[in-house]
Amino acid sequence: MIHLASDIIAAIATPPGRGGIGIVRISGPDLGSIVAGIVGRSLVPRAATSTAFRGASGDALDEGIALFFPAPASYTGENVLELQGHGGPAVLALVLQRCLDLGARLAEPGEFTKRAFLNGRIDLAQAEAVADLISATTAAGVRAATRNLVGEFSREVESLLARLVELRMFIEATLDFPEEDVAFVQAADVAGKIQQLRQGLDSLLGRSRQGRLLLEGLQVVLIGQPNVGKSSLLNQLVGEDRAIVTPIAGTTRDAIRGSIEIDGIPLHIIDTAGLRESSDTVEQVGIARTWAEIERADMALVVTDAREPRHAEDAAIAARLPSSLPRLVVRNKIDLAGVDSRRSDLEGATAEIWLSAKTGIGVNLLRRAILEAVGAVEHTHDTFLARERHLRALAATGESLALAAAHLSPPTAPALELCAEELRRAHDALGEITGAHTADDLLGEIFSRFCIGK
Ligand SMILES: Nc1nc2c(ncn2[C@@H]2O[C@H](COP(=O)(O)OP(=O)(O)O)[C@@H](O)[C@H]2O)c(=O)[nH]1
Ligand SMILES: [Mg+2]
């Protein structure tokens, strides 16, 4: 697929501000006039040429390295020129303006990468990985984005697609022989093959969900009765006094956030107003916010006082949490209760961590338990940095495959038509990830979130 853009785009590719080096990047079908106007001589492909960058009157605007990458072996697949000069905003603006005067236009955000996609240099999931790699804030996030960028995620998607296409071809072909179809389909174990596809898809979905955590982090909400030590625990986890701690119940009203990283996984810890019946209007608003935070959270830490581990109010709070929300019970203030953090029980759905938010004893156990509870421990090495869009597409594919399978038990002739239709839907949904079938508006949406120059 060769997409020929007719115009030349240019942008400053390095971040704004002052730096040792600043790069203006230019891409288009024919850069002859730009090279001639700025460099004044032809460039050897992919060789660094030390040169002045010249303005309209021949005066040097800057000097640096010019690099020419002829199509199609360039980032965009078009002819690309990189002018690597000095990293000052004013000098870069002059060089960029010179490119515009010579016929280029200012690139839109993500337009270089969009051209790379349209020219078949990378697929859509890889294009998104470019943006994710740039915005990754942790080492684990970078590794996961890079795996997408080099196409590992796309290869897994493509391999599932290939198996799906094969199944579709088989079923569509069988439909042309209505006499034989049912027996045929049974003999070929289509149901078994759909089942295998679903397993492959589930595995990919699991690893992709995990990868998303690496990029965006996990929302962990601290909840419990007033005064059990939620704010103290936030401060202890974050390592600084973020939230106000007092012996007065009802101190925390606004949800307070602190971000930390455990083993490369970003966690956003949210301290909330303690849950109790209150006649104080401000506290009531705070408690309403607590419930709103619980709705958005990936996991809850139910903080309790270790001196009263069987408090009825704690059980009532836990019972009001959404049943699907993963949680850990924290028994705080063990320094006052006279118990040991070794009492912690990390197994099972009722995992309990005994700690002291004040002294810090047992808090490391909590860090580990959080990662384990969200399954982040075993997966950090083969995850993919999936976006919401990918997760939705994978989930939609899975739903269609489940319906396709359901139509096969038993495989009657009309049901086979329905099965074929569901497989077609699954194919569409899965194809969206790498952009095999992608509507233009989706492309606009994806690339507009890039920075200019990418
Ligand atoms: N001794 C001791 N006191 C604690 C501990 N955690 C919290 N506190 C105290 O308990 C009171 C309430 O703590 P705070 O963090 O404000 O509780 P919150 O209302 O749940 O946010 C404060 O006086 C804290 O110093 C702990 O582990 N040990
Ligand atoms: Mg508090």
Short mmCIF file of C-alpha atoms and ligand atoms in Angstrom, two decimals:
data_model
loop_
_atom_site.label_atom_id
_atom_site.label_comp_id
_atom_site.label_asym_id
_atom_site.label_seq_id
_atom_site.Cartn_x
_atom_site.Cartn_y
_atom_site.Cartn_z
CA MET A 1 0.00 0.00 0.00
CA ILE A 2 1.64 3.22 -1.07
CA HIS A 3 -0.05 6.40 -0.10
CA LEU A 4 1.31 9.42 -1.86
CA ALA A 5 0.82 12.59 0.07
CA SER A 6 1.23 15.51 -2.26
CA ASP A 7 2.50 18.03 0.24
CA ILE A 8 5.64 18.50 2.30
CA ILE A 9 5.31 18.68 6.07
CA ALA A 10 7.81 20.17 8.50
CA ALA A 11 8.03 20.50 12.26
CA ILE A 12 10.46 20.95 15.10
CA ALA A 13 10.93 17.38 16.33
CA THR A 14 12.75 18.12 19.57
CA PRO A 15 10.92 19.31 22.69
CA PRO A 16 10.34 23.03 23.19
CA GLY A 17 12.91 24.92 25.21
CA ARG A 18 16.67 25.17 25.09
CA GLY A 19 18.86 22.14 24.48
CA GLY A 20 22.14 21.08 22.95
CA ILE A 21 20.54 19.96 19.73
CA GLY A 22 17.33 20.93 17.99
CA ILE A 23 15.95 19.03 15.04
CA VAL A 24 13.67 20.18 12.26
CA ARG A 25 12.17 17.26 10.41
CA ILE A 26 10.75 17.48 6.91
CA SER A 27 8.87 14.80 4.99
CA GLY A 28 7.30 14.76 1.56
CA PRO A 29 7.39 13.45 -1.97
CA ASP A 30 10.06 15.78 -3.31
CA LEU A 31 12.42 17.68 -1.05
CA GLY A 32 14.68 18.92 -3.85
CA SER A 33 13.85 22.60 -3.48
CA ILE A 34 14.17 22.47 0.31
CA VAL A 35 17.55 20.76 0.20
CA ALA A 36 18.76 23.19 -2.46
CA GLY A 37 17.43 26.23 -0.60
CA ILE A 38 18.79 25.36 2.83
CA VAL A 39 21.83 23.15 2.24
CA GLY A 40 22.75 24.37 -1.23
CA ARG A 41 24.00 21.03 -2.50
CA SER A 42 22.71 17.50 -2.91
CA LEU A 43 23.01 15.13 0.01
CA VAL A 44 24.37 11.60 0.12
CA PRO A 45 21.56 9.36 1.44
CA ARG A 46 21.83 8.49 5.13
CA ALA A 47 25.18 10.18 5.56
CA ALA A 48 25.75 12.99 8.01
CA THR A 49 26.69 16.19 6.19
CA SER A 50 28.05 19.06 8.20
CA THR A 51 26.65 22.21 6.68
CA ALA A 52 25.27 25.69 7.17
CA PHE A 53 21.47 26.05 7.07
CA ARG A 54 20.91 29.04 4.82
CA GLY A 55 18.22 31.68 4.75
CA ALA A 56 16.71 33.32 1.67
CA SER A 57 19.62 35.72 1.15
CA GLY A 58 22.20 32.97 1.52
CA ASP A 59 23.17 33.94 5.06
CA ALA A 60 23.66 31.13 7.59
CA LEU A 61 20.73 30.79 10.01
CA ASP A 62 22.50 28.01 11.89
CA GLU A 63 24.91 25.25 11.18
CA GLY A 64 24.66 21.59 11.94
CA ILE A 65 24.11 18.20 10.40
CA ALA A 66 21.81 17.48 7.48
CA LEU A 67 20.56 13.91 7.05
CA PHE A 68 18.62 12.75 4.04
CA PHE A 69 16.62 9.51 4.05
CA PRO A 70 15.25 8.75 0.60
CA ALA A 71 11.87 7.02 0.23
CA PRO A 72 10.87 4.37 1.05
CA ALA A 73 13.49 3.56 3.71
CA SER A 74 12.62 6.39 6.05
CA TYR A 75 10.45 6.90 9.12
CA THR A 76 7.46 8.06 7.09
CA GLY A 77 8.21 6.04 3.98
CA GLU A 78 8.57 9.32 2.08
CA ASN A 79 11.70 11.37 1.51
CA VAL A 80 12.75 12.68 4.89
CA LEU A 81 15.22 15.43 5.70
CA GLU A 82 16.49 16.06 9.20
CA LEU A 83 18.22 19.31 10.00
CA GLN A 84 20.04 18.89 13.30
CA GLY A 85 21.07 22.30 14.55
CA HIS A 86 21.25 24.06 17.85
CA GLY A 87 18.44 23.64 20.33
CA GLY A 88 17.28 27.20 20.88
CA PRO A 89 13.65 28.13 20.27
CA ALA A 90 14.47 31.19 18.16
CA VAL A 91 17.02 29.53 15.88
CA LEU A 92 14.75 26.50 15.39
CA ALA A 93 11.86 28.80 14.54
CA LEU A 94 14.01 30.47 11.85
CA VAL A 95 15.00 27.17 10.27
CA LEU A 96 11.41 25.95 10.38
CA GLN A 97 10.16 29.20 8.83
CA ARG A 98 12.72 28.80 6.04
CA CYS A 99 11.25 25.34 5.28
CA LEU A 100 7.76 26.82 5.20
CA ASP A 101 8.93 29.59 2.85
CA LEU A 102 10.36 26.91 0.58
CA GLY A 103 6.97 25.21 0.26
CA ALA A 104 6.53 22.98 3.29
CA ARG A 105 3.56 23.34 5.59
CA LEU A 106 3.51 22.89 9.34
CA ALA A 107 2.84 19.28 10.31
CA GLU A 108 -0.14 18.42 12.44
CA PRO A 109 0.40 16.47 15.68
CA GLY A 110 1.31 12.89 14.85
CA GLU A 111 1.37 13.51 11.12
CA PHE A 112 4.82 11.97 10.54
CA THR A 113 3.70 8.79 12.27
CA LYS A 114 0.39 8.89 10.44
CA ARG A 115 2.24 8.94 7.12
CA ALA A 116 4.39 6.04 8.34
CA PHE A 117 1.16 4.12 8.97
CA LEU A 118 -0.45 5.11 5.68
CA ASN A 119 2.70 4.08 3.81
CA GLY A 120 2.68 0.68 5.50
CA ARG A 121 5.89 1.30 7.46
CA ILE A 122 4.12 0.44 10.72
CA ASP A 123 0.65 -0.74 11.65
CA LEU A 124 -1.77 1.12 13.82
CA ALA A 125 -0.86 -0.59 17.09
CA GLN A 126 2.79 0.25 16.44
CA ALA A 127 1.92 3.87 15.68
CA GLU A 128 0.15 4.12 19.00
CA ALA A 129 3.15 2.55 20.68
CA VAL A 130 5.26 5.48 19.45
CA ALA A 131 3.11 7.88 21.46
CA ASP A 132 2.98 5.51 24.43
CA LEU A 133 6.74 5.09 24.47
CA ILE A 134 7.17 8.85 24.54
CA SER A 135 4.72 9.27 27.39
CA ALA A 136 5.75 6.22 29.43
CA THR A 137 6.87 7.24 32.89
CA THR A 138 8.31 3.98 34.20
CA ALA A 139 10.90 1.50 32.99
CA ALA A 140 8.29 -1.26 32.83
CA GLY A 141 6.05 1.01 30.76
CA VAL A 142 8.90 1.68 28.35
CA ARG A 143 9.61 -2.03 27.94
CA ALA A 144 5.97 -2.81 27.28
CA ALA A 145 5.63 0.05 24.78
CA THR A 146 8.76 -1.08 22.99
CA ARG A 147 7.40 -4.59 22.64
CA ASN A 148 4.39 -3.07 20.87
CA LEU A 149 6.57 -0.80 18.80
CA VAL A 150 8.71 -3.59 17.44
CA GLY A 151 5.50 -5.37 16.53
CA GLU A 152 5.26 -8.21 19.06
CA PHE A 153 1.71 -7.28 19.99
CA SER A 154 0.76 -6.86 16.33
CA ARG A 155 2.26 -10.24 15.49
CA GLU A 156 0.11 -11.95 18.10
CA VAL A 157 -2.95 -10.14 16.81
CA GLU A 158 -2.05 -11.04 13.23
CA SER A 159 -1.55 -14.68 14.10
CA LEU A 160 -5.01 -14.84 15.71
CA LEU A 161 -6.39 -13.03 12.67
CA ALA A 162 -4.82 -15.56 10.33
CA ARG A 163 -6.42 -18.45 12.22
CA LEU A 164 -9.74 -16.63 12.24
CA VAL A 165 -9.58 -15.97 8.52
CA GLU A 166 -8.86 -19.63 7.86
CA LEU A 167 -11.90 -20.65 9.89
CA ARG A 168 -14.04 -18.13 8.09
CA MET A 169 -12.92 -19.36 4.71
CA PHE A 170 -13.73 -22.90 5.70
CA ILE A 171 -17.22 -22.03 6.93
CA GLU A 172 -18.04 -19.74 4.03
CA ALA A 173 -16.94 -22.44 1.62
CA THR A 174 -19.04 -25.06 3.41
CA LEU A 175 -22.07 -22.83 3.24
CA ASP A 176 -21.89 -23.14 -0.53
CA PHE A 177 -22.63 -26.87 -0.20
CA PRO A 178 -25.77 -26.88 1.89
CA GLU A 179 -26.17 -30.66 1.75
CA GLU A 180 -22.91 -31.41 3.40
CA ASP A 181 -22.26 -28.49 5.67
CA VAL A 182 -23.31 -29.82 9.04
CA ALA A 183 -21.40 -33.07 8.87
CA PHE A 184 -18.46 -31.23 7.40
CA VAL A 185 -18.28 -28.74 10.19
CA GLN A 186 -18.48 -31.45 12.80
CA ALA A 187 -15.75 -33.47 11.13
CA ALA A 188 -13.46 -30.46 10.91
CA ASP A 189 -13.94 -29.70 14.61
CA VAL A 190 -14.80 -26.10 13.98
CA ALA A 191 -16.11 -25.78 17.53
CA GLY A 192 -12.76 -26.95 18.88
CA LYS A 193 -10.91 -24.46 16.71
CA ILE A 194 -13.11 -21.61 17.87
CA GLN A 195 -12.41 -22.69 21.42
CA GLN A 196 -8.65 -22.56 20.81
CA LEU A 197 -8.96 -19.13 19.28
CA ARG A 198 -10.85 -17.95 22.33
CA GLN A 199 -8.11 -19.21 24.59
CA GLY A 200 -5.45 -17.40 22.55
CA LEU A 201 -7.54 -14.27 22.68
CA ASP A 202 -8.04 -14.52 26.45
CA SER A 203 -4.34 -14.84 27.01
CA LEU A 204 -3.64 -11.80 24.85
CA LEU A 205 -6.39 -9.84 26.58
CA GLY A 206 -4.98 -10.69 30.02
CA ARG A 207 -1.49 -9.59 29.11
CA SER A 208 -2.82 -6.46 27.45
CA ARG A 209 -4.86 -5.46 30.50
CA GLN A 210 -1.73 -5.88 32.54
CA GLY A 211 0.20 -3.70 30.15
CA ARG A 212 -2.34 -0.96 30.47
CA LEU A 213 -1.67 -0.89 34.17
CA LEU A 214 1.97 -0.25 33.41
CA LEU A 215 1.11 2.81 31.40
CA GLU A 216 -1.70 4.34 33.35
CA GLY A 217 -1.15 2.93 36.78
CA LEU A 218 -3.60 1.52 39.22
CA GLN A 219 -6.08 3.52 41.25
CA VAL A 220 -5.89 2.26 44.81
CA VAL A 221 -8.42 3.76 47.19
CA LEU A 222 -7.96 3.84 50.96
CA ILE A 223 -11.23 3.44 52.79
CA GLY A 224 -12.37 2.75 56.31
CA GLN A 225 -13.81 4.32 59.39
CA PRO A 226 -12.56 7.70 60.57
CA ASN A 227 -9.32 7.67 62.56
CA VAL A 228 -8.15 4.19 61.60
CA GLY A 229 -5.07 5.71 59.94
CA LYS A 230 -5.88 6.04 56.23
CA SER A 231 -4.17 9.40 55.86
CA SER A 232 -1.18 8.14 57.83
CA LEU A 233 -0.94 5.17 55.49
CA LEU A 234 -1.05 7.42 52.42
CA ASN A 235 1.78 9.50 53.86
CA GLN A 236 3.76 6.39 54.70
CA LEU A 237 3.35 4.94 51.19
CA VAL A 238 4.15 8.21 49.45
CA GLY A 239 7.01 8.95 51.80
CA GLU A 240 5.94 12.47 52.61
CA ASP A 241 3.22 14.29 54.52
CA ARG A 242 0.63 14.60 51.82
CA ALA A 243 -2.52 14.32 53.90
CA ILE A 244 -3.28 15.97 57.22
CA VAL A 245 -3.18 13.53 60.11
CA THR A 246 -4.88 14.37 63.40
CA PRO A 247 -6.50 12.40 66.20
CA ILE A 248 -9.77 14.14 65.31
CA ALA A 249 -12.19 11.88 63.42
CA GLY A 250 -13.41 13.42 60.17
CA THR A 251 -10.22 15.35 59.36
CA THR A 252 -10.01 14.26 55.74
CA ARG A 253 -12.76 15.60 53.50
CA ASP A 254 -11.36 15.94 50.00
CA ALA A 255 -9.90 12.91 48.30
CA ILE A 256 -6.12 13.33 48.39
CA ARG A 257 -3.85 11.60 45.90
CA GLY A 258 -0.28 10.49 45.92
CA SER A 259 1.49 8.58 43.16
CA ILE A 260 4.15 6.00 43.81
CA GLU A 261 5.86 3.29 41.83
CA ILE A 262 6.32 -0.25 43.04
CA ASP A 263 8.54 -2.47 40.87
CA GLY A 264 7.92 -0.19 37.93
CA ILE A 265 4.13 -0.22 38.30
CA PRO A 266 2.65 3.22 38.86
CA LEU A 267 0.10 3.35 41.67
CA HIS A 268 -2.18 6.25 42.42
CA ILE A 269 -3.14 6.07 46.06
CA ILE A 270 -6.28 7.94 47.01
CA ASP A 271 -6.99 8.88 50.60
CA THR A 272 -10.63 9.50 51.33
CA ALA A 273 -12.95 10.81 54.00
CA GLY A 274 -13.68 8.13 56.58
CA LEU A 275 -17.00 6.41 56.16
CA ARG A 276 -19.48 7.05 58.95
CA GLU A 277 -22.87 8.62 59.54
CA SER A 278 -22.22 12.33 59.80
CA SER A 279 -24.36 15.39 60.29
CA ASP A 280 -21.56 17.71 59.16
CA THR A 281 -22.42 18.94 55.65
CA VAL A 282 -18.81 19.18 54.51
CA GLU A 283 -18.03 15.71 55.79
CA GLN A 284 -21.12 14.36 54.04
CA VAL A 285 -19.83 15.76 50.73
CA GLY A 286 -16.47 14.14 51.48
CA ILE A 287 -18.13 10.79 52.11
CA ALA A 288 -20.06 11.07 48.83
CA ARG A 289 -16.71 11.67 47.11
CA THR A 290 -15.31 8.58 48.76
CA TRP A 291 -18.01 6.49 47.10
CA ALA A 292 -17.30 8.16 43.76
CA GLU A 293 -13.60 7.26 44.11
CA ILE A 294 -14.54 3.68 44.95
CA GLU A 295 -16.46 3.50 41.67
CA ARG A 296 -13.34 4.43 39.71
CA ALA A 297 -10.84 2.40 41.69
CA ASP A 298 -8.97 -0.71 40.55
CA MET A 299 -8.54 -1.88 44.09
CA ALA A 300 -9.49 -0.96 47.66
CA LEU A 301 -7.46 -1.06 50.84
CA VAL A 302 -9.92 -1.46 53.67
CA VAL A 303 -8.10 0.08 56.61
CA THR A 304 -9.08 -1.04 60.11
CA ASP A 305 -7.73 -0.65 63.63
CA ALA A 306 -5.73 -3.71 64.67
CA ARG A 307 -7.01 -3.35 68.20
CA GLU A 308 -10.54 -4.04 66.99
CA PRO A 309 -10.20 -6.56 64.16
CA ARG A 310 -13.81 -7.67 64.43
CA HIS A 311 -15.45 -4.27 64.32
CA ALA A 312 -18.98 -4.58 62.89
CA GLU A 313 -18.63 -1.24 61.10
CA ASP A 314 -15.64 -2.52 59.09
CA ALA A 315 -17.62 -5.52 57.94
CA ALA A 316 -20.47 -3.21 56.90
CA ILE A 317 -18.08 -1.05 54.85
CA ALA A 318 -16.56 -4.07 53.13
CA ALA A 319 -20.03 -5.40 52.34
CA ARG A 320 -20.98 -2.16 50.58
CA LEU A 321 -18.03 -2.33 48.16
CA PRO A 322 -18.73 -3.49 44.61
CA SER A 323 -18.27 -7.25 44.72
CA SER A 324 -15.88 -7.24 41.76
CA LEU A 325 -13.49 -4.74 43.33
CA PRO A 326 -10.26 -6.44 44.48
CA ARG A 327 -9.43 -5.54 48.06
CA LEU A 328 -6.99 -6.06 50.88
CA VAL A 329 -7.76 -5.63 54.54
CA VAL A 330 -5.18 -3.56 56.40
CA ARG A 331 -4.94 -4.03 60.18
CA ASN A 332 -3.28 -0.77 61.20
CA LYS A 333 -1.71 0.43 64.44
CA ILE A 334 -0.06 -2.88 65.34
CA ASP A 335 2.35 -0.85 67.47
CA LEU A 336 -0.59 -0.06 69.76
CA ALA A 337 -2.22 -3.47 69.45
CA GLY A 338 0.97 -5.27 70.43
CA VAL A 339 0.89 -7.63 67.47
CA ASP A 340 3.48 -8.50 64.91
CA SER A 341 3.38 -7.92 61.17
CA ARG A 342 4.19 -11.61 60.76
CA ARG A 343 0.57 -12.21 61.52
CA SER A 344 -0.18 -11.02 57.97
CA ASP A 345 -1.96 -13.51 55.81
CA LEU A 346 -1.49 -12.79 52.13
CA GLU A 347 -3.40 -15.79 50.84
CA GLY A 348 -6.84 -15.81 49.30
CA ALA A 349 -9.63 -13.33 48.90
CA THR A 350 -9.52 -12.20 52.51
CA ALA A 351 -5.85 -11.24 52.55
CA GLU A 352 -4.98 -9.28 55.69
CA ILE A 353 -1.90 -7.18 56.22
CA TRP A 354 -0.95 -6.21 59.74
CA LEU A 355 1.12 -3.05 59.85
CA SER A 356 1.74 0.27 61.47
CA ALA A 357 1.30 3.33 59.30
CA LYS A 358 3.04 5.32 61.98
CA THR A 359 6.25 3.30 62.32
CA GLY A 360 6.21 1.79 58.83
CA ILE A 361 6.46 -1.79 60.06
CA GLY A 362 4.71 -4.18 57.67
CA VAL A 363 4.23 -1.60 54.92
CA ASN A 364 6.56 -3.48 52.58
CA LEU A 365 4.31 -6.50 52.89
CA LEU A 366 1.45 -4.30 51.81
CA ARG A 367 3.34 -3.07 48.74
CA ARG A 368 3.97 -6.63 47.65
CA ALA A 369 0.41 -7.72 48.40
CA ILE A 370 -0.98 -4.91 46.24
CA LEU A 371 1.06 -6.04 43.25
CA GLU A 372 0.09 -9.64 43.79
CA ALA A 373 -3.57 -8.81 44.17
CA VAL A 374 -3.66 -7.16 40.76
CA GLY A 375 -1.60 -9.93 39.18
CA ALA A 376 1.24 -7.57 38.34
CA VAL A 377 3.96 -9.78 39.73
CA GLU A 378 3.96 -12.70 37.34
CA HIS A 379 3.22 -10.76 34.19
CA THR A 380 5.61 -7.88 33.89
CA HIS A 381 7.79 -9.63 31.35
CA ASP A 382 5.35 -10.48 28.60
CA THR A 383 2.81 -7.73 28.79
CA PHE A 384 1.76 -5.43 26.02
CA LEU A 385 0.94 -1.79 26.36
CA ALA A 386 -2.63 -2.02 25.25
CA ARG A 387 -4.88 0.96 24.96
CA GLU A 388 -8.54 1.08 25.85
CA ARG A 389 -9.22 0.79 22.11
CA HIS A 390 -7.27 -2.48 21.91
CA LEU A 391 -8.98 -3.91 24.97
CA ARG A 392 -12.38 -3.05 23.56
CA ALA A 393 -11.53 -4.66 20.22
CA LEU A 394 -10.18 -7.81 21.88
CA ALA A 395 -13.25 -8.04 24.11
CA ALA A 396 -15.60 -7.54 21.15
CA THR A 397 -13.75 -10.26 19.24
CA GLY A 398 -14.15 -12.58 22.20
CA GLU A 399 -17.88 -11.90 22.45
CA SER A 400 -18.41 -12.65 18.78
CA LEU A 401 -16.40 -15.85 19.05
CA ALA A 402 -18.47 -16.93 22.04
CA LEU A 403 -21.66 -16.35 20.04
CA ALA A 404 -20.18 -18.16 17.05
CA ALA A 405 -19.44 -21.14 19.26
CA ALA A 406 -22.92 -21.07 20.74
CA HIS A 407 -24.44 -21.32 17.26
CA LEU A 408 -22.60 -24.58 16.68
CA SER A 409 -24.24 -26.54 19.42
CA PRO A 410 -25.86 -28.23 17.66
CA PRO A 411 -24.65 -27.16 14.21
CA THR A 412 -27.80 -26.91 12.12
CA ALA A 413 -27.72 -25.39 8.67
CA PRO A 414 -29.34 -22.04 9.60
CA ALA A 415 -27.19 -21.81 12.71
CA LEU A 416 -24.13 -22.16 10.56
CA GLU A 417 -25.08 -18.96 8.74
CA LEU A 418 -25.29 -17.18 12.07
CA CYS A 419 -21.96 -18.62 13.12
CA ALA A 420 -20.39 -17.33 9.90
CA GLU A 421 -21.81 -13.89 10.59
CA GLU A 422 -20.36 -13.82 14.11
CA LEU A 423 -16.97 -14.87 12.78
CA ARG A 424 -17.14 -12.00 10.32
CA ARG A 425 -17.79 -9.62 13.20
CA ALA A 426 -14.93 -11.09 15.18
CA HIS A 427 -12.71 -10.56 12.15
CA ASP A 428 -13.76 -6.91 11.86
CA ALA A 429 -13.16 -6.23 15.54
CA LEU A 430 -9.74 -7.87 15.62
CA GLY A 431 -8.69 -6.20 12.37
CA GLU A 432 -9.27 -2.79 13.92
CA ILE A 433 -6.29 -3.19 16.22
CA THR A 434 -3.63 -3.13 13.57
CA GLY A 435 -5.73 -1.00 11.25
CA ALA A 436 -6.57 -3.64 8.69
CA HIS A 437 -10.10 -2.20 8.72
CA THR A 438 -10.13 1.23 10.18
CA ALA A 439 -12.47 4.09 9.59
CA ASP A 440 -10.93 7.47 8.85
CA ASP A 441 -12.42 9.15 11.89
CA LEU A 442 -10.67 6.65 14.13
CA LEU A 443 -7.36 7.48 12.44
CA GLY A 444 -7.91 11.20 13.03
CA GLU A 445 -8.70 10.50 16.65
CA ILE A 446 -5.58 8.40 17.21
CA PHE A 447 -3.04 10.66 15.53
CA SER A 448 -4.38 13.94 16.86
CA ARG A 449 -3.15 12.97 20.32
CA PHE A 450 0.49 12.87 19.24
CA CYS A 451 2.85 15.75 19.71
CA ILE A 452 3.89 17.80 16.73
CA GLY A 453 7.04 16.53 15.06
CA LYS A 454 6.21 12.87 15.71
N1 LIG B 1 0.30 4.58 67.17
C1 LIG B 1 -0.20 4.68 65.96
N2 LIG B 1 -0.99 5.70 65.65
C2 LIG B 1 -1.47 5.80 64.40
C3 LIG B 1 -1.15 4.83 63.41
N3 LIG B 1 -1.78 5.20 62.25
C4 LIG B 1 -2.44 6.34 62.54
N4 LIG B 1 -2.28 6.70 63.82
C5 LIG B 1 -2.86 7.86 64.52
O1 LIG B 1 -4.26 7.76 64.44
C6 LIG B 1 -4.85 9.05 64.29
C7 LIG B 1 -5.72 9.10 63.05
O2 LIG B 1 -4.87 8.92 61.91
P1 LIG B 1 -5.29 9.40 60.47
O3 LIG B 1 -4.25 8.96 59.54
O4 LIG B 1 -5.66 10.85 60.46
O5 LIG B 1 -6.62 8.53 60.28
P2 LIG B 1 -7.77 8.65 59.17
O6 LIG B 1 -8.87 9.40 59.78
O7 LIG B 1 -8.17 7.23 58.87
O8 LIG B 1 -7.19 9.34 57.97
C8 LIG B 1 -3.68 10.03 64.24
O9 LIG B 1 -3.50 10.56 65.53
C9 LIG B 1 -2.50 9.15 63.85
O10 LIG B 1 -1.27 9.65 64.33
C10 LIG B 1 -0.30 3.74 63.77
O11 LIG B 1 0.02 2.85 62.98
N5 LIG B 1 0.14 3.71 65.05
MG MG B 2 -7.79 11.01 57.10
#
